Amino acid sequence: MSVITYQLADENFWCCICQDVFVEPVTLPCGHNFCRACIEKHLDLSPRCQCPICNERVNKKHKLVVNTIISELTIQYLVSAGQKRGNNSKPVSVTPGEPSRDPPVGPKHLPSWSYLLLAVTMVALLLFFMARRCSKHHNYRELFSKNEQINIRQSTWASSNRFHQGVPSDEKYEEKQEELWKTSARIQHLIWQRWMKIKEIKDVMQLREEAAEREMTDGIQIFTSLIQTLKNSQAYLIGMVEEKQRVKEKQMRSVIAELEQEISKLKRRHVQLELLSHFKELLVFQDVHDLSAVPPTKDWTQEKICPIVYEGLIRKAMERAMDQLSEVIRQWDEEAAGN
């Protein structure tokens, strides 16, 4: 029966957020796949909580579960990518500036891993071929004994009276090679997971630094507004006290001016009476109609001069300051909610 193999593109196994091969791939309700750590961080930082590709809203209660199918396909992709590189024994000439045609099997920032993996593979293959060589006949063994887990020649196998279960060496070689590449892929997968965790920690550190700087900037701005509000309230209090003092001082000066006018009238009358007191003739007094007449004046005995009262001005200024502070805090809350 023929088996149809579907060759998937390399982009199907790459996360668009970290631009690397999937690590614990998860699928959103919209159908797009991402690394679990990448999409969790994106959803936590995104104010709209939406897919970074199609912008479809994602419910925060949606549980992100690792897609086992995509995860297995990713491992198979890594294995197949490694086998293609191992089977390609011909050197490929690459001109400077031309991108490599090999499938991306490692992070862009660590290209030496690919060479390390290739070196380990070549050493393993060399040891495997050396183990297949028969020390007695100096040629490669053709069968593999499952009982003793060693390679033996077919002639040695036929002449031996031992009852062993054997398989062709080529078949066992392919099995070992596949196991080798799977193990290498898993190791590389574990390395990527740890580099992703380091990247996540560094990103969180950077975000915290930015958040701290933004918080300090906002704090300085709002407290500057609060201090300015308090200064305005202080100036308002001083202005009210000075205005009340000016009004009261104007009233006092008006009373003083009126009293000075009455004093002038009384002094003139007093001078007249002093002059009359020096005359000893009755005829002089006959010309004066009323010696007891006093210039008209105001009765100041009923007038009370009260001191200036400033009671309540401080409370009024404080209430005004509290209203302004509440308005500043309300505006800041609205801006924070809008962001």
C-alpha positions as semicolon CSV with decimal commas, in nm:
position;residue;x (nm);y (nm);z (nm)
1;M;0,000;0,000;0,000
2;S;0,140;0,337;-0,097
3;V;0,189;0,602;0,170
4;I;0,142;0,968;0,081
5;T;0,377;1,201;0,267
6;Y;0,281;1,565;0,302
7;Q;0,575;1,804;0,311
8;L;0,490;2,101;0,531
9;A;0,659;2,437;0,491
10;D;0,911;2,552;0,748
11;E;0,687;2,846;0,841
12;N;0,425;2,605;0,977
13;F;0,655;2,520;1,268
14;W;0,768;2,871;1,353
15;C;0,614;3,106;1,611
16;C;0,553;3,453;1,468
17;I;0,620;3,616;1,806
18;C;0,966;3,480;1,890
19;Q;1,053;3,390;1,528
20;D;1,169;3,045;1,635
21;V;1,053;2,683;1,627
22;F;0,750;2,607;1,844
23;V;0,813;2,535;2,211
24;E;0,505;2,382;2,375
25;P;0,275;2,494;2,090
26;V;-0,081;2,598;2,178
27;T;-0,372;2,681;1,947
28;L;-0,606;2,979;1,990
29;P;-0,978;2,955;1,907
30;C;-0,905;3,136;1,580
31;G;-0,678;2,846;1,474
32;H;-0,336;3,016;1,490
33;N;-0,050;2,845;1,675
34;F;0,208;3,003;1,905
35;C;0,458;2,907;2,172
36;R;0,282;2,879;2,503
37;A;0,515;3,121;2,684
38;C;0,504;3,371;2,395
39;I;0,124;3,391;2,365
40;E;0,073;3,397;2,744
41;K;0,306;3,695;2,772
42;H;0,142;3,862;2,471
43;L;-0,209;3,820;2,614
44;D;-0,097;3,950;2,954
45;L;0,058;4,262;2,803
46;S;-0,204;4,323;2,532
47;P;-0,479;4,558;2,657
48;R;-0,729;4,419;2,405
49;C;-0,634;4,052;2,458
50;Q;-0,642;3,951;2,093
51;C;-0,460;3,725;1,847
52;P;-0,142;3,896;1,713
53;I;-0,213;3,765;1,360
54;C;-0,587;3,809;1,295
55;N;-0,668;4,043;1,590
56;E;-0,956;3,820;1,697
57;R;-1,053;3,867;2,060
58;V;-0,941;3,591;2,299
59;N;-1,129;3,522;2,619
60;K;-0,897;3,555;2,918
61;K;-1,069;3,250;3,070
62;H;-0,962;3,040;2,772
63;K;-0,726;2,768;2,895
64;L;-0,411;2,729;2,686
65;V;-0,338;2,358;2,642
66;V;-0,039;2,219;2,451
67;N;-0,146;2,093;2,109
68;T;0,003;1,743;2,106
69;I;-0,041;1,705;1,730
70;I;0,153;2,024;1,652
71;S;0,411;1,929;1,915
72;E;0,471;1,586;1,758
73;L;0,483;1,738;1,410
74;T;0,742;1,988;1,535
75;I;0,961;1,708;1,671
76;Q;0,926;1,516;1,343
77;Y;1,015;1,834;1,157
78;L;1,331;1,874;1,365
79;V;1,421;1,509;1,305
80;S;1,365;1,533;0,931
81;A;1,556;1,860;0,912
82;G;1,851;1,700;1,092
83;Q;1,844;1,390;0,869
84;K;1,846;1,604;0,558
85;R;2,151;1,785;0,685
86;G;2,326;1,459;0,782
87;N;2,252;1,286;0,449
88;N;2,373;1,580;0,244
89;S;2,742;1,493;0,220
90;K;2,816;1,728;-0,070
91;P;2,930;2,071;0,032
92;V;2,699;2,349;-0,074
93;S;2,863;2,662;-0,204
94;V;2,710;2,970;-0,054
95;T;2,805;3,309;-0,182
96;P;2,853;3,587;0,069
97;G;2,522;3,754;0,147
98;E;2,316;3,465;0,009
99;P;2,088;3,301;0,271
100;S;2,143;2,935;0,350
101;R;1,907;2,686;0,191
102;D;1,918;2,449;0,488
103;P;1,604;2,429;0,701
104;P;1,624;2,645;1,011
105;V;1,686;2,398;1,290
106;G;1,828;2,630;1,552
107;P;1,796;2,977;1,694
108;K;1,924;3,257;1,480
109;H;2,142;3,386;1,759
110;L;2,322;3,049;1,811
111;P;2,432;2,911;1,471
112;S;2,716;2,716;1,636
113;W;2,466;2,467;1,776
114;S;2,402;2,330;1,430
115;Y;2,773;2,264;1,382
116;L;2,795;2,110;1,728
117;L;2,502;1,882;1,653
118;L;2,653;1,784;1,319
119;A;2,989;1,707;1,485
120;V;2,825;1,488;1,749
121;T;2,633;1,307;1,477
122;M;2,945;1,240;1,270
123;V;3,132;1,107;1,575
124;A;2,839;0,880;1,660
125;L;2,827;0,750;1,302
126;L;3,204;0,688;1,304
127;L;3,181;0,488;1,626
128;F;2,884;0,299;1,485
129;F;3,076;0,197;1,171
130;M;3,380;0,098;1,377
131;A;3,158;-0,123;1,590
132;R;3,028;-0,293;1,273
133;R;3,378;-0,392;1,157
134;C;3,470;-0,753;1,233
135;S;3,807;-0,782;1,409
136;K;3,862;-1,136;1,275
137;H;3,776;-1,092;0,905
138;H;3,845;-0,715;0,885
139;N;3,523;-0,635;0,706
140;Y;3,187;-0,496;0,806
141;R;2,939;-0,714;0,982
142;E;2,614;-0,775;0,805
143;L;2,380;-0,883;1,091
144;F;2,291;-0,745;1,432
145;S;2,232;-0,976;1,729
146;K;1,943;-0,858;1,942
147;N;2,051;-1,089;2,225
148;E;2,406;-0,953;2,259
149;Q;2,336;-0,613;2,101
150;I;2,641;-0,645;1,868
151;N;2,705;-0,673;1,492
152;I;2,839;-1,003;1,349
153;R;2,925;-1,135;1,001
154;Q;2,675;-1,356;0,824
155;S;2,933;-1,638;0,788
156;T;3,007;-1,623;1,159
157;W;2,637;-1,629;1,226
158;A;2,587;-1,941;1,011
159;S;2,884;-2,130;1,164
160;S;2,781;-2,051;1,519
161;N;2,558;-2,292;1,707
162;R;2,415;-2,018;1,924
163;F;2,049;-1,946;1,884
164;H;2,024;-1,572;1,841
165;Q;1,765;-1,342;1,695
166;G;1,926;-1,129;1,428
167;V;1,827;-0,846;1,195
168;P;2,014;-0,688;0,901
169;S;2,270;-0,431;1,010
170;D;2,139;-0,172;0,763
171;E;1,795;-0,192;0,918
172;K;1,939;-0,160;1,266
173;Y;2,157;0,128;1,147
174;E;1,852;0,320;1,024
175;E;1,676;0,250;1,354
176;K;1,975;0,373;1,554
177;Q;2,013;0,677;1,331
178;E;1,648;0,769;1,376
179;E;1,681;0,723;1,751
180;L;1,994;0,940;1,746
181;W;1,822;1,223;1,562
182;K;1,516;1,204;1,786
183;T;1,736;1,228;2,094
184;S;1,930;1,517;1,943
185;A;1,605;1,692;1,856
186;R;1,474;1,648;2,210
187;I;1,799;1,782;2,355
188;Q;1,787;2,080;2,123
189;H;1,422;2,125;2,218
190;L;1,520;2,136;2,587
191;I;1,794;2,389;2,510
192;W;1,543;2,608;2,326
193;Q;1,303;2,586;2,617
194;R;1,569;2,720;2,851
195;W;1,674;2,994;2,612
196;M;1,308;3,087;2,575
197;K;1,281;3,107;2,954
198;I;1,590;3,331;2,966
199;K;1,441;3,548;2,690
200;E;1,112;3,562;2,879
201;I;1,287;3,667;3,201
202;K;1,486;3,938;3,019
203;D;1,169;4,064;2,849
204;V;0,991;4,076;3,184
205;M;1,286;4,264;3,336
206;Q;1,277;4,516;3,052
207;L;0,901;4,555;3,085
208;R;0,936;4,609;3,459
209;E;1,202;4,875;3,404
210;E;0,979;5,050;3,151
211;A;0,681;5,021;3,385
212;A;0,885;5,162;3,675
213;E;1,008;5,454;3,464
214;R;0,655;5,520;3,338
215;E;0,521;5,503;3,694
216;M;0,783;5,750;3,818
217;T;0,707;5,987;3,529
218;D;0,333;5,971;3,595
219;G;0,393;6,011;3,969
220;I;0,609;6,318;3,920
221;Q;0,348;6,467;3,688
222;I;0,051;6,410;3,918
223;F;0,235;6,523;4,232
224;T;0,352;6,833;4,049
225;S;-0,014;6,903;3,970
226;L;-0,108;6,843;4,334
227;I;0,167;7,074;4,460
228;Q;0,058;7,342;4,212
229;T;-0,301;7,300;4,330
230;L;-0,193;7,348;4,692
231;K;0,010;7,656;4,597
232;N;-0,294;7,800;4,417
233;S;-0,508;7,737;4,726
234;Q;-0,244;7,904;4,942
235;A;-0,241;8,206;4,711
236;Y;-0,623;8,207;4,720
237;L;-0,618;8,218;5,103
238;I;-0,363;8,499;5,110
239;G;-0,567;8,692;4,854
240;M;-0,888;8,660;5,057
241;V;-0,714;8,774;5,377
242;E;-0,555;9,073;5,204
243;E;-0,884;9,169;5,036
244;K;-1,075;9,154;5,363
245;Q;-0,803;9,356;5,531
246;R;-0,820;9,624;5,258
247;V;-1,198;9,654;5,288
248;K;-1,186;9,684;5,666
249;E;-0,897;9,929;5,651
250;K;-1,092;10,145;5,406
251;Q;-1,386;10,153;5,644
252;M;-1,162;10,247;5,938
253;R;-0,998;10,525;5,744
254;S;-1,341;10,662;5,651
255;V;-1,440;10,669;6,020
256;I;-1,112;10,837;6,111
257;A;-1,168;11,105;5,845
258;E;-1,519;11,174;5,976
259;L;-1,392;11,201;6,333
260;E;-1,117;11,439;6,227
261;Q;-1,375;11,664;6,055
262;E;-1,586;11,678;6,372
263;I;-1,275;11,752;6,576
264;S;-1,197;12,048;6,346
265;K;-1,549;12,189;6,391
266;L;-1,532;12,150;6,767
267;K;-1,191;12,318;6,779
268;R;-1,321;12,620;6,587
269;R;-1,613;12,653;6,826
270;H;-1,379;12,621;7,118
271;V;-1,162;12,904;6,984
272;Q;-1,470;13,127;6,947
273;L;-1,572;13,065;7,304
274;E;-1,219;13,136;7,425
275;L;-1,221;13,473;7,251
276;L;-1,558;13,569;7,403
277;S;-1,434;13,483;7,747
278;H;-1,183;13,770;7,731
279;F;-1,451;14,039;7,678
280;K;-1,595;14,203;7,994
281;E;-1,872;14,399;7,837
282;L;-2,226;14,270;7,827
283;L;-2,293;14,420;7,487
284;V;-2,059;14,170;7,331
285;F;-2,256;13,879;7,468
286;Q;-2,579;14,031;7,344
287;D;-2,465;13,987;6,988
288;V;-2,409;13,614;7,048
289;H;-2,746;13,443;7,018
290;D;-2,667;13,107;7,182
291;L;-2,357;13,061;7,388
292;S;-2,440;12,697;7,462
293;A;-2,467;12,599;7,098
294;V;-2,238;12,308;6,994
295;P;-2,162;12,212;6,632
296;P;-2,368;11,913;6,516
297;T;-2,174;11,590;6,565
298;K;-2,242;11,220;6,555
299;D;-2,300;11,023;6,872
300;W;-2,002;10,793;6,868
301;T;-2,088;10,627;7,197
302;Q;-2,314;10,379;7,014
303;E;-2,057;10,303;6,748
304;K;-1,852;9,988;6,812
305;I;-1,525;9,924;6,638
306;C;-1,494;9,545;6,591
307;P;-1,166;9,375;6,505
308;I;-1,123;9,201;6,172
309;V;-1,242;8,839;6,184
310;Y;-1,070;8,588;5,952
311;E;-1,240;8,280;6,090
312;G;-1,347;8,033;5,819
313;L;-1,109;8,153;5,550
314;I;-0,862;7,868;5,606
315;R;-1,139;7,607;5,599
316;K;-1,279;7,760;5,283
317;A;-0,936;7,752;5,118
318;M;-0,883;7,391;5,228
319;E;-1,223;7,284;5,091
320;R;-1,139;7,453;4,763
321;A;-0,802;7,273;4,756
322;M;-0,969;6,937;4,829
323;D;-1,215;6,990;4,544
324;Q;-0,931;7,068;4,305
325;L;-0,729;6,768;4,427
326;S;-1,031;6,542;4,376
327;E;-1,068;6,675;4,022
328;V;-0,700;6,608;3,947
329;I;-0,729;6,252;4,082
330;R;-1,049;6,194;3,882
331;Q;-0,882;6,308;3,559
332;W;-0,582;6,084;3,632
333;D;-0,812;5,784;3,691
334;E;-0,989;5,850;3,360
335;E;-0,657;5,868;3,173
336;A;-0,535;5,549;3,342
337;A;-0,859;5,369;3,253
338;G;-0,835;5,492;2,893
339;N;-0,481;5,361;2,857
